[in-house]
Coordinates of C-alpha atoms in Angstrom, one line a residue:
I1 CA -4.1 -18.5 8.1
A2 CA -7.3 -20.2 9.0
P3 CA -6.8 -23.5 10.7
E4 CA -7.7 -27.2 8.8
N5 CA -11.1 -27.4 10.1
D6 CA -12.0 -24.4 9.2
D7 CA -16.0 -24.1 9.0
S8 CA -16.8 -20.9 7.5
K9 CA -19.6 -21.7 5.2
H10 CA -21.6 -22.1 8.9
I11 CA -21.5 -18.3 9.6
S12 CA -24.5 -16.8 9.5
I13 CA -25.4 -13.0 9.9
F14 CA -27.6 -11.7 12.4
C15 CA -30.5 -9.4 10.5
S16 CA -31.1 -6.0 12.2
A17 CA -34.5 -5.8 10.8
C18 CA -36.0 -9.2 11.9
Q19 CA -33.8 -10.6 14.3
Q20 CA -33.1 -13.9 12.5
T21 CA -29.8 -15.6 11.6
I22 CA -29.0 -15.5 7.6
H23 CA -26.9 -17.0 5.5
P24 CA -24.8 -14.3 3.4
Y25 CA -25.8 -15.7 0.4
H26 CA -29.2 -15.0 1.4
L27 CA -29.1 -11.7 2.5
L28 CA -29.5 -10.0 -0.4
H29 CA -32.7 -11.8 -0.9
H30 CA -33.6 -11.4 2.3
K31 CA -33.5 -7.4 2.6
K32 CA -35.2 -7.2 -0.6
A33 CA -38.3 -9.2 0.8
H34 CA -38.0 -6.4 3.8
K35 CA -38.0 -3.8 1.5
A36 CA -41.0 -5.1 -0.5
L37 CA -42.9 -5.7 2.4
T38 CA -42.6 -2.4 3.5
L39 CA -43.0 -0.9 0.2
L40 CA -46.1 -2.6 0.1
G41 CA -47.6 -1.2 3.9
F42 CA -46.9 -4.3 6.2
D43 CA -46.0 -3.1 9.4
S44 CA -44.0 -6.3 10.4
P45 CA -41.0 -7.2 8.2
Q46 CA -40.7 -10.8 9.5
G47 CA -44.6 -11.9 9.1
Q48 CA -45.8 -14.4 7.2
T49 CA -48.1 -13.0 3.9
D50 CA -49.8 -15.5 1.6
K51 CA -50.6 -15.1 -1.9
E52 CA -54.5 -13.8 -1.3
T53 CA -53.0 -11.1 1.3
L54 CA -50.6 -10.0 -0.9
L55 CA -53.1 -9.6 -3.8
A56 CA -56.0 -7.8 -1.8
Q57 CA -52.8 -5.3 -0.6
R58 CA -51.7 -5.1 -4.2
R59 CA -55.1 -3.9 -5.3
K60 CA -55.6 -1.3 -2.6
L61 CA -52.5 0.1 -3.4
I62 CA -53.3 0.6 -6.7
S63 CA -56.5 1.8 -6.0
E64 CA -55.7 4.2 -3.9
L65 CA -52.9 5.7 -6.1
T66 CA -55.4 6.1 -9.0
K67 CA -57.4 8.1 -7.0
T68 CA -54.6 10.9 -6.0
P69 CA -54.5 13.8 -8.2
K70 CA -50.6 13.2 -9.1
Y71 CA -50.8 9.8 -10.6
S72 CA -47.0 8.5 -10.5
E73 CA -46.1 5.8 -13.0
A74 CA -42.7 4.9 -11.2
R75 CA -44.8 4.0 -8.1
R76 CA -47.2 1.8 -9.6
Q77 CA -44.0 0.1 -11.0
K78 CA -42.4 -0.2 -7.5
I79 CA -45.9 -1.6 -6.3
D80 CA -45.7 -4.4 -9.3
Y81 CA -42.3 -5.3 -8.6
S82 CA -42.4 -6.1 -5.3
F83 CA -45.7 -8.1 -5.4
E84 CA -44.2 -10.1 -8.3
F85 CA -41.1 -10.3 -6.0
L86 CA -42.9 -11.8 -3.2
M87 CA -45.2 -13.8 -5.1
D88 CA -41.7 -15.7 -6.8
N89 CA -40.5 -16.7 -3.3
H90 CA -37.2 -18.1 -5.0
T91 CA -34.5 -18.2 -2.0
P92 CA -31.2 -19.1 -3.3
T93 CA -30.0 -22.8 -2.3
L94 CA -28.6 -23.5 1.0
D95 CA -25.5 -25.4 0.2
C96 CA -22.8 -22.6 -0.9
S97 CA -19.3 -22.0 1.0
L98 CA -18.1 -18.1 0.8
A99 CA -16.4 -17.5 -2.4
N100 CA -12.5 -16.9 -2.6
I101 CA -11.3 -13.4 -2.7
N102 CA -8.6 -12.3 -5.2
N103 CA -5.9 -10.9 -2.5
P104 CA -5.2 -12.1 0.7
S105 CA -5.2 -10.2 3.9
T106 CA -2.2 -8.2 4.8
L107 CA -0.5 -7.9 8.0
K108 CA 1.1 -4.6 9.5
K109 CA 3.5 -4.2 12.4
V110 CA 2.5 -1.2 14.8
N111 CA 4.5 -0.8 17.7
N112 CA 1.5 0.8 19.8
S113 CA 0.4 -0.9 23.0
L114 CA -3.1 0.1 22.3
I115 CA -3.2 -2.4 19.4
K116 CA -3.0 -6.1 19.4
A117 CA -3.1 -6.7 15.7
L118 CA -4.1 -4.9 12.8
S119 CA -4.8 -6.3 9.1
I120 CA -6.3 -4.9 6.0
C121 CA -8.1 -7.1 3.2
Q122 CA -9.0 -6.0 -0.2
D123 CA -11.0 -7.3 -3.3
K124 CA -11.9 -5.1 -6.2
N125 CA -15.3 -7.0 -6.7
S126 CA -14.0 -8.1 -10.5
T127 CA -17.7 -9.3 -11.2
W128 CA -18.9 -5.3 -11.2
Q129 CA -15.7 -3.3 -11.1
R130 CA -12.6 -3.5 -13.4
D131 CA -10.0 -2.0 -11.0
L132 CA -9.6 -1.4 -7.6
E133 CA -9.6 1.8 -6.6
D134 CA -9.4 2.3 -3.0
R135 CA -5.9 2.7 -1.0
F136 CA -5.3 2.7 2.5
I137 CA -2.6 4.3 5.1
V138 CA -0.9 3.0 8.0
V139 CA 1.7 5.5 9.4
D140 CA 3.3 3.7 12.7
N141 CA 5.2 6.0 15.1
Y142 CA 3.5 9.4 13.5
G143 CA 5.2 12.6 13.9
N144 CA 8.1 10.3 15.6
R145 CA 5.9 9.8 18.3
S146 CA 5.8 6.5 20.3
D147 CA 2.6 4.9 20.5
T148 CA 1.2 7.2 17.9
C149 CA 0.0 6.0 14.6
F150 CA -2.0 7.3 11.4
L151 CA -4.8 4.9 9.7
G152 CA -6.7 5.5 7.2
L153 CA -8.9 4.2 4.1
V154 CA -9.7 5.9 0.7
D155 CA -12.2 5.0 -1.0
G156 CA -11.8 6.0 -4.9
S157 CA -14.5 6.7 -7.2
H158 CA -14.2 7.2 -11.0
G159 CA -10.7 6.8 -11.1
V160 CA -7.4 6.0 -8.8
T161 CA -6.1 9.6 -8.9
A162 CA -7.0 11.0 -6.0
A163 CA -7.7 8.2 -4.0
E164 CA -3.4 7.4 -4.5
T165 CA -3.1 11.1 -4.1
V166 CA -4.8 11.7 -0.6
A167 CA -3.2 8.1 0.8
S168 CA 0.2 9.4 0.3
E169 CA -0.3 13.3 1.1
L170 CA -2.9 13.8 3.2
P171 CA -0.9 12.2 6.2
L172 CA 2.0 15.0 5.8
L173 CA -1.0 17.8 5.6
F174 CA -2.4 16.2 9.0
L175 CA 1.1 15.9 10.7
D176 CA 1.7 19.6 10.0
Q177 CA -1.4 21.1 11.5
L178 CA -0.8 19.1 14.7
A179 CA 2.8 20.1 14.8
Q180 CA 2.2 23.8 14.7
T181 CA 0.2 23.4 18.2
D182 CA 1.6 20.2 19.9
S183 CA 5.3 20.5 19.5
S184 CA 6.0 16.8 20.3
Y185 CA 4.5 16.2 16.6
K186 CA 8.2 16.3 14.7
K187 CA 8.5 16.1 10.6
S188 CA 11.6 15.0 9.2
K189 CA 13.9 16.8 6.6
D190 CA 12.0 14.9 3.7
E191 CA 8.5 15.5 5.0
Q192 CA 9.0 19.3 5.7
Q193 CA 10.5 19.6 2.0
I194 CA 7.5 18.2 0.7
L195 CA 5.4 20.2 2.5
D196 CA 7.3 23.5 1.2
S197 CA 6.3 22.6 -2.1
F198 CA 3.0 22.7 -1.7
A199 CA 3.6 26.6 -0.5
T200 CA 3.6 28.1 -4.1
V201 CA -0.1 26.4 -4.0
I202 CA -1.4 27.5 -0.8
K203 CA -1.4 31.2 -1.1
A204 CA -1.7 34.3 1.0
D205 CA -5.2 34.6 -0.4
Y206 CA -6.5 30.8 -0.1
R207 CA -4.9 30.9 3.6
E208 CA -7.4 34.0 4.4
K209 CA -10.1 31.4 3.8
E210 CA -8.5 28.8 6.4
K211 CA -8.6 31.3 9.0
I212 CA -12.2 29.5 9.7
F213 CA -10.2 26.4 10.9
S214 CA -7.9 28.1 13.0
D215 CA -9.9 30.4 15.4
K216 CA -9.5 29.3 18.7
P217 CA -11.4 29.9 21.9
G218 CA -8.0 30.0 24.0
N219 CA -4.3 29.2 23.3
D220 CA -3.5 28.4 26.8
E221 CA -1.6 25.0 27.6
T222 CA -4.7 24.1 30.1
N223 CA -7.6 24.8 27.3
R224 CA -5.4 22.4 25.1
T225 CA -5.1 19.7 26.9
N226 CA -9.0 19.7 28.3
T227 CA -10.1 19.9 24.5
Y228 CA -9.3 18.1 21.3
E229 CA -11.0 21.1 19.2
W230 CA -7.5 22.0 17.9
I231 CA -7.3 18.3 16.7
H232 CA -11.0 18.7 15.0
K233 CA -9.8 21.9 13.1
A234 CA -6.4 20.5 12.5
Y235 CA -8.4 17.5 10.5
A236 CA -10.7 20.3 8.9
K237 CA -7.8 22.7 7.4
S238 CA -5.8 19.2 6.1
F239 CA -8.7 18.1 4.4
W240 CA -9.3 21.5 3.1
R241 CA -5.9 21.9 1.8
M242 CA -5.9 18.3 0.4
D243 CA -8.9 19.0 -1.6
R244 CA -6.9 22.6 -3.2
L245 CA -4.2 20.2 -4.1
L246 CA -6.7 17.7 -6.0
R247 CA -7.5 21.1 -7.8
L248 CA -4.3 21.0 -9.7
G249 CA -5.2 17.7 -11.4
R250 CA -1.8 15.7 -11.2
N251 CA -2.3 12.4 -13.3
E252 CA -5.6 12.7 -14.1
V253 CA -6.8 10.9 -17.5
S254 CA -10.1 12.8 -18.2
K255 CA -10.6 16.6 -19.0
V256 CA -14.2 16.5 -18.2
R257 CA -14.6 14.0 -15.3
W258 CA -12.1 14.1 -12.7
S259 CA -11.5 11.4 -10.0
G260 CA -12.7 11.8 -6.4
C261 CA -12.9 10.0 -3.2
S262 CA -14.1 9.6 0.2
A263 CA -12.0 8.9 3.4
V264 CA -12.1 7.9 6.8
T265 CA -8.7 8.5 9.0
C266 CA -8.1 7.6 12.6
L267 CA -5.5 9.4 14.8
V268 CA -4.5 6.5 17.6
E269 CA -2.4 8.0 20.5
R270 CA -1.9 6.6 24.1
T271 CA -2.8 9.0 26.9
P272 CA -1.0 8.7 30.4
S273 CA -3.2 7.7 33.6
K274 CA -2.9 7.1 37.3
E275 CA -2.2 3.6 36.6
T276 CA 1.0 4.0 34.1
D277 CA 2.8 6.9 35.5
G278 CA 5.5 4.6 36.2
T279 CA 6.2 4.6 32.4
E280 CA 10.0 4.3 32.8
E281 CA 9.8 1.6 35.4
K282 CA 7.9 -0.4 32.8
R283 CA 9.9 0.2 30.3
K284 CA 13.2 -1.3 32.7
H285 CA 11.1 -3.9 33.4
F286 CA 10.2 -5.0 29.7
G287 CA 12.9 -3.2 28.2
N288 CA 12.4 -1.7 24.4
D289 CA 10.1 -5.2 23.5
T290 CA 6.5 -3.4 23.2
H291 CA 5.4 -6.6 21.3
S292 CA 5.5 -8.1 24.7
P293 CA 2.2 -9.6 25.6
L294 CA 2.7 -8.4 29.5
A295 CA 3.6 -4.9 28.1
R296 CA 0.8 -4.4 25.7
T297 CA -2.1 -5.6 28.2
A298 CA -0.6 -3.5 31.0
K299 CA -3.2 -2.7 33.5
G300 CA -4.5 1.0 32.8
V301 CA -3.5 1.7 29.0
A302 CA -5.8 4.0 28.0
G303 CA -5.6 6.3 24.8
L304 CA -7.9 8.3 22.5
L305 CA -9.2 7.8 18.8
H306 CA -9.4 11.1 16.6
I307 CA -11.7 10.1 13.8
A308 CA -12.4 12.3 10.8
N309 CA -14.6 10.9 7.7
I310 CA -16.0 12.6 4.8
G311 CA -18.0 10.5 2.3
N312 CA -19.3 7.3 2.6
A313 CA -16.2 5.4 4.4
H314 CA -16.8 4.8 8.1
A315 CA -15.7 3.5 10.9
V316 CA -17.1 1.3 14.0
L317 CA -15.6 1.2 17.6
C318 CA -16.8 -2.2 19.6
R319 CA -16.9 -1.6 23.3
N320 CA -18.0 -3.9 25.8
G321 CA -19.7 -5.8 23.0
K322 CA -21.6 -3.2 22.0
G323 CA -21.2 -1.0 18.7
L324 CA -20.5 2.8 18.6
C325 CA -20.3 4.4 15.0
L326 CA -17.6 7.3 14.7
S327 CA -18.6 8.4 11.4
K328 CA -21.4 9.9 9.3
E329 CA -22.9 9.0 6.4
H330 CA -22.4 12.0 3.5
S331 CA -24.7 10.9 1.0
T332 CA -28.5 11.4 -0.4
S333 CA -29.8 9.4 1.9
N334 CA -28.9 11.9 4.8
I335 CA -32.0 14.0 4.9
S336 CA -29.8 17.1 6.2
E337 CA -27.4 16.7 3.4
R338 CA -30.0 16.5 0.9
N339 CA -31.6 19.7 1.8
R340 CA -28.0 21.5 2.4
I341 CA -27.7 20.8 -1.4
L342 CA -31.0 21.5 -2.4
Q343 CA -31.2 25.1 -0.4
N344 CA -27.6 26.0 -2.6
G345 CA -29.2 25.5 -5.7
G346 CA -27.9 22.2 -6.4
N347 CA -30.2 19.1 -8.2
I348 CA -30.7 15.7 -7.0
S349 CA -32.1 13.1 -9.6
T350 CA -34.9 11.0 -8.5
S351 CA -33.2 7.9 -10.8
E352 CA -32.1 6.0 -7.7
P353 CA -33.9 5.4 -4.3
D354 CA -32.0 7.9 -2.8
G355 CA -31.1 10.6 -5.7
L356 CA -28.1 11.5 -7.4
V357 CA -26.2 14.8 -6.8
E358 CA -26.2 16.5 -10.2
G359 CA -27.2 13.1 -11.8
Y360 CA -23.7 11.7 -11.1
L361 CA -22.8 11.1 -7.7
R362 CA -24.2 9.6 -4.4
T363 CA -22.1 10.7 -1.9
T364 CA -22.4 14.8 -0.8
R365 CA -18.9 15.4 1.0
G366 CA -15.7 14.0 -0.6
L367 CA -12.4 15.1 -2.2
G368 CA -11.5 15.9 -5.9
H369 CA -14.0 16.1 -8.4
H370 CA -12.8 19.1 -9.5
G371 CA -13.3 18.4 -13.3
D372 CA -17.1 19.4 -13.2
P373 CA -17.8 22.9 -11.2
V374 CA -21.1 22.3 -11.2
L375 CA -21.0 19.3 -9.1
K376 CA -18.3 20.5 -7.4
R377 CA -20.4 23.6 -5.5
S378 CA -22.4 20.8 -3.8
V379 CA -19.9 18.2 -3.3
I380 CA -17.8 19.7 -0.4
P381 CA -14.7 18.6 1.2
V382 CA -15.6 19.3 4.7
P383 CA -15.2 16.5 7.2
H384 CA -17.1 14.8 10.4
T385 CA -14.5 14.6 13.2
I386 CA -15.1 12.9 16.5
S387 CA -12.8 11.8 19.6
V388 CA -13.3 8.8 21.4
P389 CA -11.4 7.6 25.0
I390 CA -10.5 3.4 24.6
D391 CA -9.5 1.5 27.3
D392 CA -9.0 -2.4 28.2
T393 CA -12.9 -2.4 27.5
C394 CA -12.6 -2.0 23.7
Q395 CA -12.3 -4.9 21.7
F396 CA -11.9 -3.8 17.9
L397 CA -11.9 -1.1 15.4
I398 CA -13.4 -1.4 11.7
L399 CA -12.6 1.1 8.8
A400 CA -14.3 0.2 5.7
S401 CA -15.1 1.2 2.3
N402 CA -18.5 1.3 0.6
G403 CA -18.4 -2.0 -0.5
L404 CA -19.1 -3.4 2.9
W405 CA -21.4 -0.8 4.3
E406 CA -23.4 -0.8 1.2
V407 CA -25.0 -4.7 1.8
L408 CA -24.5 -4.4 5.9
D409 CA -25.3 -2.1 8.6
Y410 CA -23.4 -1.7 11.6
S411 CA -25.1 -3.8 13.9
E412 CA -24.6 -6.5 11.4
V413 CA -21.2 -6.1 11.0
L414 CA -20.7 -5.7 14.6
A415 CA -22.5 -9.3 15.0
L416 CA -20.5 -10.6 12.2
T417 CA -17.2 -9.6 13.6
L418 CA -17.9 -10.7 17.3
T419 CA -19.1 -14.4 15.7
T420 CA -16.2 -15.0 13.2
F421 CA -13.7 -14.1 16.0
T422 CA -14.8 -16.4 18.6
H423 CA -15.2 -18.9 15.6
Y424 CA -11.8 -19.0 15.1
L425 CA -10.8 -19.1 18.4
R426 CA -12.6 -22.0 19.3
M427 CA -11.2 -23.6 15.9
Y428 CA -7.8 -22.9 17.2
E429 CA -8.4 -24.8 20.5
C430 CA -9.6 -27.6 18.7
V431 CA -6.5 -27.7 16.7
Q432 CA -4.1 -27.1 19.2
Q433 CA -5.9 -30.1 21.3
N434 CA -5.4 -32.5 18.7
R435 CA -1.6 -31.4 17.9
T436 CA 1.2 -32.9 19.9
S437 CA 3.3 -29.9 20.8
Y438 CA 6.9 -30.8 21.4
Q439 CA 8.7 -34.6 20.7
C440 CA 11.9 -35.3 22.0
Q441 CA 14.1 -38.2 20.8
Y442 CA 16.8 -40.0 22.6
L443 CA 18.8 -43.8 22.6
M444 CA 18.2 -46.0 25.1
P445 CA 21.0 -47.1 27.6
L446 CA 21.9 -50.5 26.7
T447 CA 21.7 -52.1 30.2
E448 CA 21.5 -55.7 30.7
D449 CA 17.5 -55.5 31.7
N450 CA 17.2 -53.7 28.0
L451 CA 19.3 -56.5 26.3
N452 CA 16.6 -58.8 27.8
D453 CA 13.6 -56.7 26.8
S454 CA 13.0 -57.6 22.8
K455 CA 10.5 -54.2 23.0
A456 CA 13.2 -52.0 24.1
I457 CA 15.7 -53.4 21.3
N458 CA 13.2 -53.1 18.7
N459 CA 12.0 -49.5 19.8
L460 CA 15.8 -48.8 19.8
Q461 CA 16.4 -50.2 16.2
D462 CA 13.2 -48.0 14.9
G463 CA 14.1 -45.1 16.5
T464 CA 11.2 -44.1 18.0
E465 CA 10.5 -40.9 19.2
I466 CA 9.7 -41.1 23.0
L467 CA 7.0 -38.0 24.0
Y468 CA 8.5 -35.7 26.3
S469 CA 5.6 -33.7 27.3
N470 CA 2.1 -32.6 26.2
K471 CA 1.7 -29.0 26.4
D472 CA -1.6 -28.0 25.2
I473 CA -2.5 -24.3 24.6
S474 CA -5.3 -23.1 26.3
L475 CA -7.0 -19.6 26.1
N476 CA -8.5 -19.0 29.4
D477 CA -6.3 -16.5 30.8
S478 CA -8.2 -13.6 31.9
K479 CA -5.1 -11.4 30.6
G480 CA -5.5 -12.6 27.4
D481 CA -2.0 -14.7 27.7
L482 CA -1.8 -18.1 26.6
K483 CA -1.2 -20.4 29.1
Q484 CA 1.0 -23.9 29.4
N485 CA -0.7 -26.6 31.3
K486 CA 1.0 -29.3 32.8
P487 CA 1.8 -32.6 31.0
S488 CA -1.1 -34.5 30.4
Y489 CA -1.7 -38.1 32.2
A490 CA -1.5 -39.9 29.0
A491 CA 1.7 -38.4 28.5
Q492 CA 3.2 -39.2 32.1
E493 CA 1.7 -43.1 31.6
L494 CA 3.7 -43.4 28.4
L495 CA 6.6 -42.2 29.7
K496 CA 6.1 -44.7 32.6
T497 CA 5.7 -47.6 30.0
I498 CA 8.4 -46.7 27.4
S499 CA 10.8 -46.2 30.6
P500 CA 10.1 -49.0 33.2
E501 CA 11.4 -48.5 37.0
S502 CA 13.6 -51.6 36.4
S503 CA 15.7 -49.7 33.9
K504 CA 17.7 -47.1 35.6
P505 CA 19.5 -45.2 33.1
P506 CA 23.1 -44.0 34.2
S507 CA 23.7 -40.6 35.8
Q508 CA 25.0 -39.1 32.6
F509 CA 21.9 -39.8 31.2
E510 CA 19.7 -38.2 34.2
E511 CA 21.8 -35.3 33.8
D512 CA 21.0 -34.9 30.0
T513 CA 17.8 -35.5 30.6
K514 CA 17.2 -32.7 33.0
T515 CA 19.6 -30.3 30.6
Y516 CA 17.1 -30.9 27.4
S517 CA 14.2 -30.5 30.1
S518 CA 15.4 -26.6 31.0
N519 CA 15.9 -25.8 27.5
C520 CA 12.4 -26.9 26.3
K521 CA 10.9 -25.3 29.2
S522 CA 12.8 -22.3 28.6
E523 CA 12.4 -22.4 24.6
A524 CA 8.5 -23.4 25.3
A525 CA 8.2 -19.5 27.4
G526 CA 9.4 -17.8 24.6
R527 CA 7.4 -19.7 21.9
D528 CA 4.5 -19.0 24.1
R529 CA 5.1 -15.0 24.0
V530 CA 5.0 -15.5 20.2
T531 CA 2.3 -17.7 19.9
S532 CA 0.1 -14.8 21.5
E533 CA 0.8 -12.2 18.9
T534 CA 0.6 -14.6 16.0
L535 CA -2.9 -15.8 17.3
Y536 CA -4.2 -12.2 17.2
D537 CA -2.4 -11.9 13.8
N538 CA -4.2 -14.6 12.5
A539 CA -7.5 -14.1 14.2
A540 CA -7.0 -10.7 12.4
S541 CA -6.2 -11.5 9.0
Y542 CA -9.1 -14.4 9.5
V543 CA -11.8 -12.0 10.3
S544 CA -11.0 -9.2 7.8
E545 CA -11.2 -12.0 5.1
Q546 CA -14.5 -13.3 6.1
L547 CA -16.0 -9.7 6.3
V548 CA -14.5 -9.6 2.4
K549 CA -16.1 -12.5 1.7
T550 CA -19.3 -11.9 3.2
A551 CA -20.2 -8.8 1.7
L552 CA -19.2 -10.3 -1.8
A553 CA -21.8 -13.1 -1.1
A554 CA -24.4 -10.5 0.4
G555 CA -24.1 -9.1 -3.2
S556 CA -21.7 -5.9 -3.2
R557 CA -21.2 -4.2 -6.3
D558 CA -18.3 -2.2 -5.0
N559 CA -14.7 -2.3 -4.2
I560 CA -14.4 -3.7 -0.7
T561 CA -11.6 -2.8 1.9
I562 CA -11.5 -3.6 5.5
L563 CA -9.4 -2.3 7.9
I564 CA -9.5 -4.2 11.7
V565 CA -7.7 -3.3 14.7
L566 CA -7.9 -5.7 17.6
L567 CA -7.7 -3.7 20.7
N568 CA -6.6 -4.7 24.0
G569 CA -9.8 -5.4 25.2
C570 CA -9.9 -8.4 22.6
H571 CA -9.6 -11.2 24.8
Q572 CA -12.8 -10.3 26.7
I573 CA -15.2 -11.0 23.9
P574 CA -17.2 -14.0 25.6
T575 CA -17.0 -17.1 23.7

């Protein structure tokens, strides 16, 4: 996927704490140093501290700790560990490249004018995990609607059963809720048959509890089009029903600890705008080829992202080079979630830095986990939902599991994605500039002048391939399409040298050359359209793989799954 001169080992991460560029292998050590300095009471994370200053600060903290009525041995151990870590000052070696991943990235083609490319990359992180428990969802033409797709990522825990069930059934449940409000969402006969089979589980008494999600302020058409609250309630109701279906325990192995999962989903739909009123005219002009670069980058294309997340799987949108987090962290590190659990009678252990719910789970919201009724009282299936408009100023969307977010924050992922994407474009430009695009071969006419030219005879015998043109590919088009430059000066001089003016080919040869030239131009135009799509597909695969490799190098201990979507504004990223 990557060009031959891949130089990924020079990719660095911009630390959000100290504003320094760090190699991925150094990031884990770097962040531990930040935590140690903060625990010892140093305000500036990037400040240089000598051994005498560290020793004096440790003595001060221990003295203050022994004078307090509530002496904590755990606090004393943290102080000593931080002091020893900073005194050791052991930094990993510099000469190291990113490790290879077990599974290559997977490209998914979607017929959506808002999306240029979509790629998924996964790694089970075999150093720490035995199985890959993450699953992803990509449904094109969702609800039999054009320019509408449903994306999702399910982060399984303590087994893969819940993640597999959610990945296969949650899209149907959400579609069922959408179709009840918006008639443009259609269900097939097979999908309706599966939904009818759930009727025996979703009984009347359970439907009464769902009324909290179905109460609407108004049912008129204008209210429905001006607000997206009905979509948020459809999300909440579908998550609620999904959790009810997981209560059946289908395919669960353990009788005590059933599997569960976190999830982040995204409904991508195109919305009409003033500039896109002439949809029929554009369809006639471009035909049904929604993959055409011209059709995919038409001006005024706008859409909506409807995001829902539960647990520690998150979504980040890049707009105008700035990151926007579209999800919420549902774990014990969230103060509001901790208070909710404690106020409802739940327990949070202190064995971890942020604690574990009932001593077992770090996430405070999720689907599944029905094997433990005490744990299930605290872990609720209520998602966080948000709707965000998108246009040509949006560059990309990232959905990722906890394996990425436990070692990188949102700003670091954003900066790394921008750097990796522009790095790929520079490598692509370098490869294209050094590559001969087209070559054609023809036999020189045996004229009297050529017979007297020994060089021409040697070339004829050797079957020399004469360069017809050198069409370089550039990425400077403001519309994001690849431009085709004129033949270079070197190519023109090469033609003059090989075909001197004194040797004029016959008229039939000139006609054949013109015919070949016109065929080359038409084929090149078609190649440019394909090359534009291939470029973005390969770029999405390259970025997703580099993010997974970086997370592994940074010390992730969980499964890593990354779904990256390149939007129409990705060509506007400054290089």
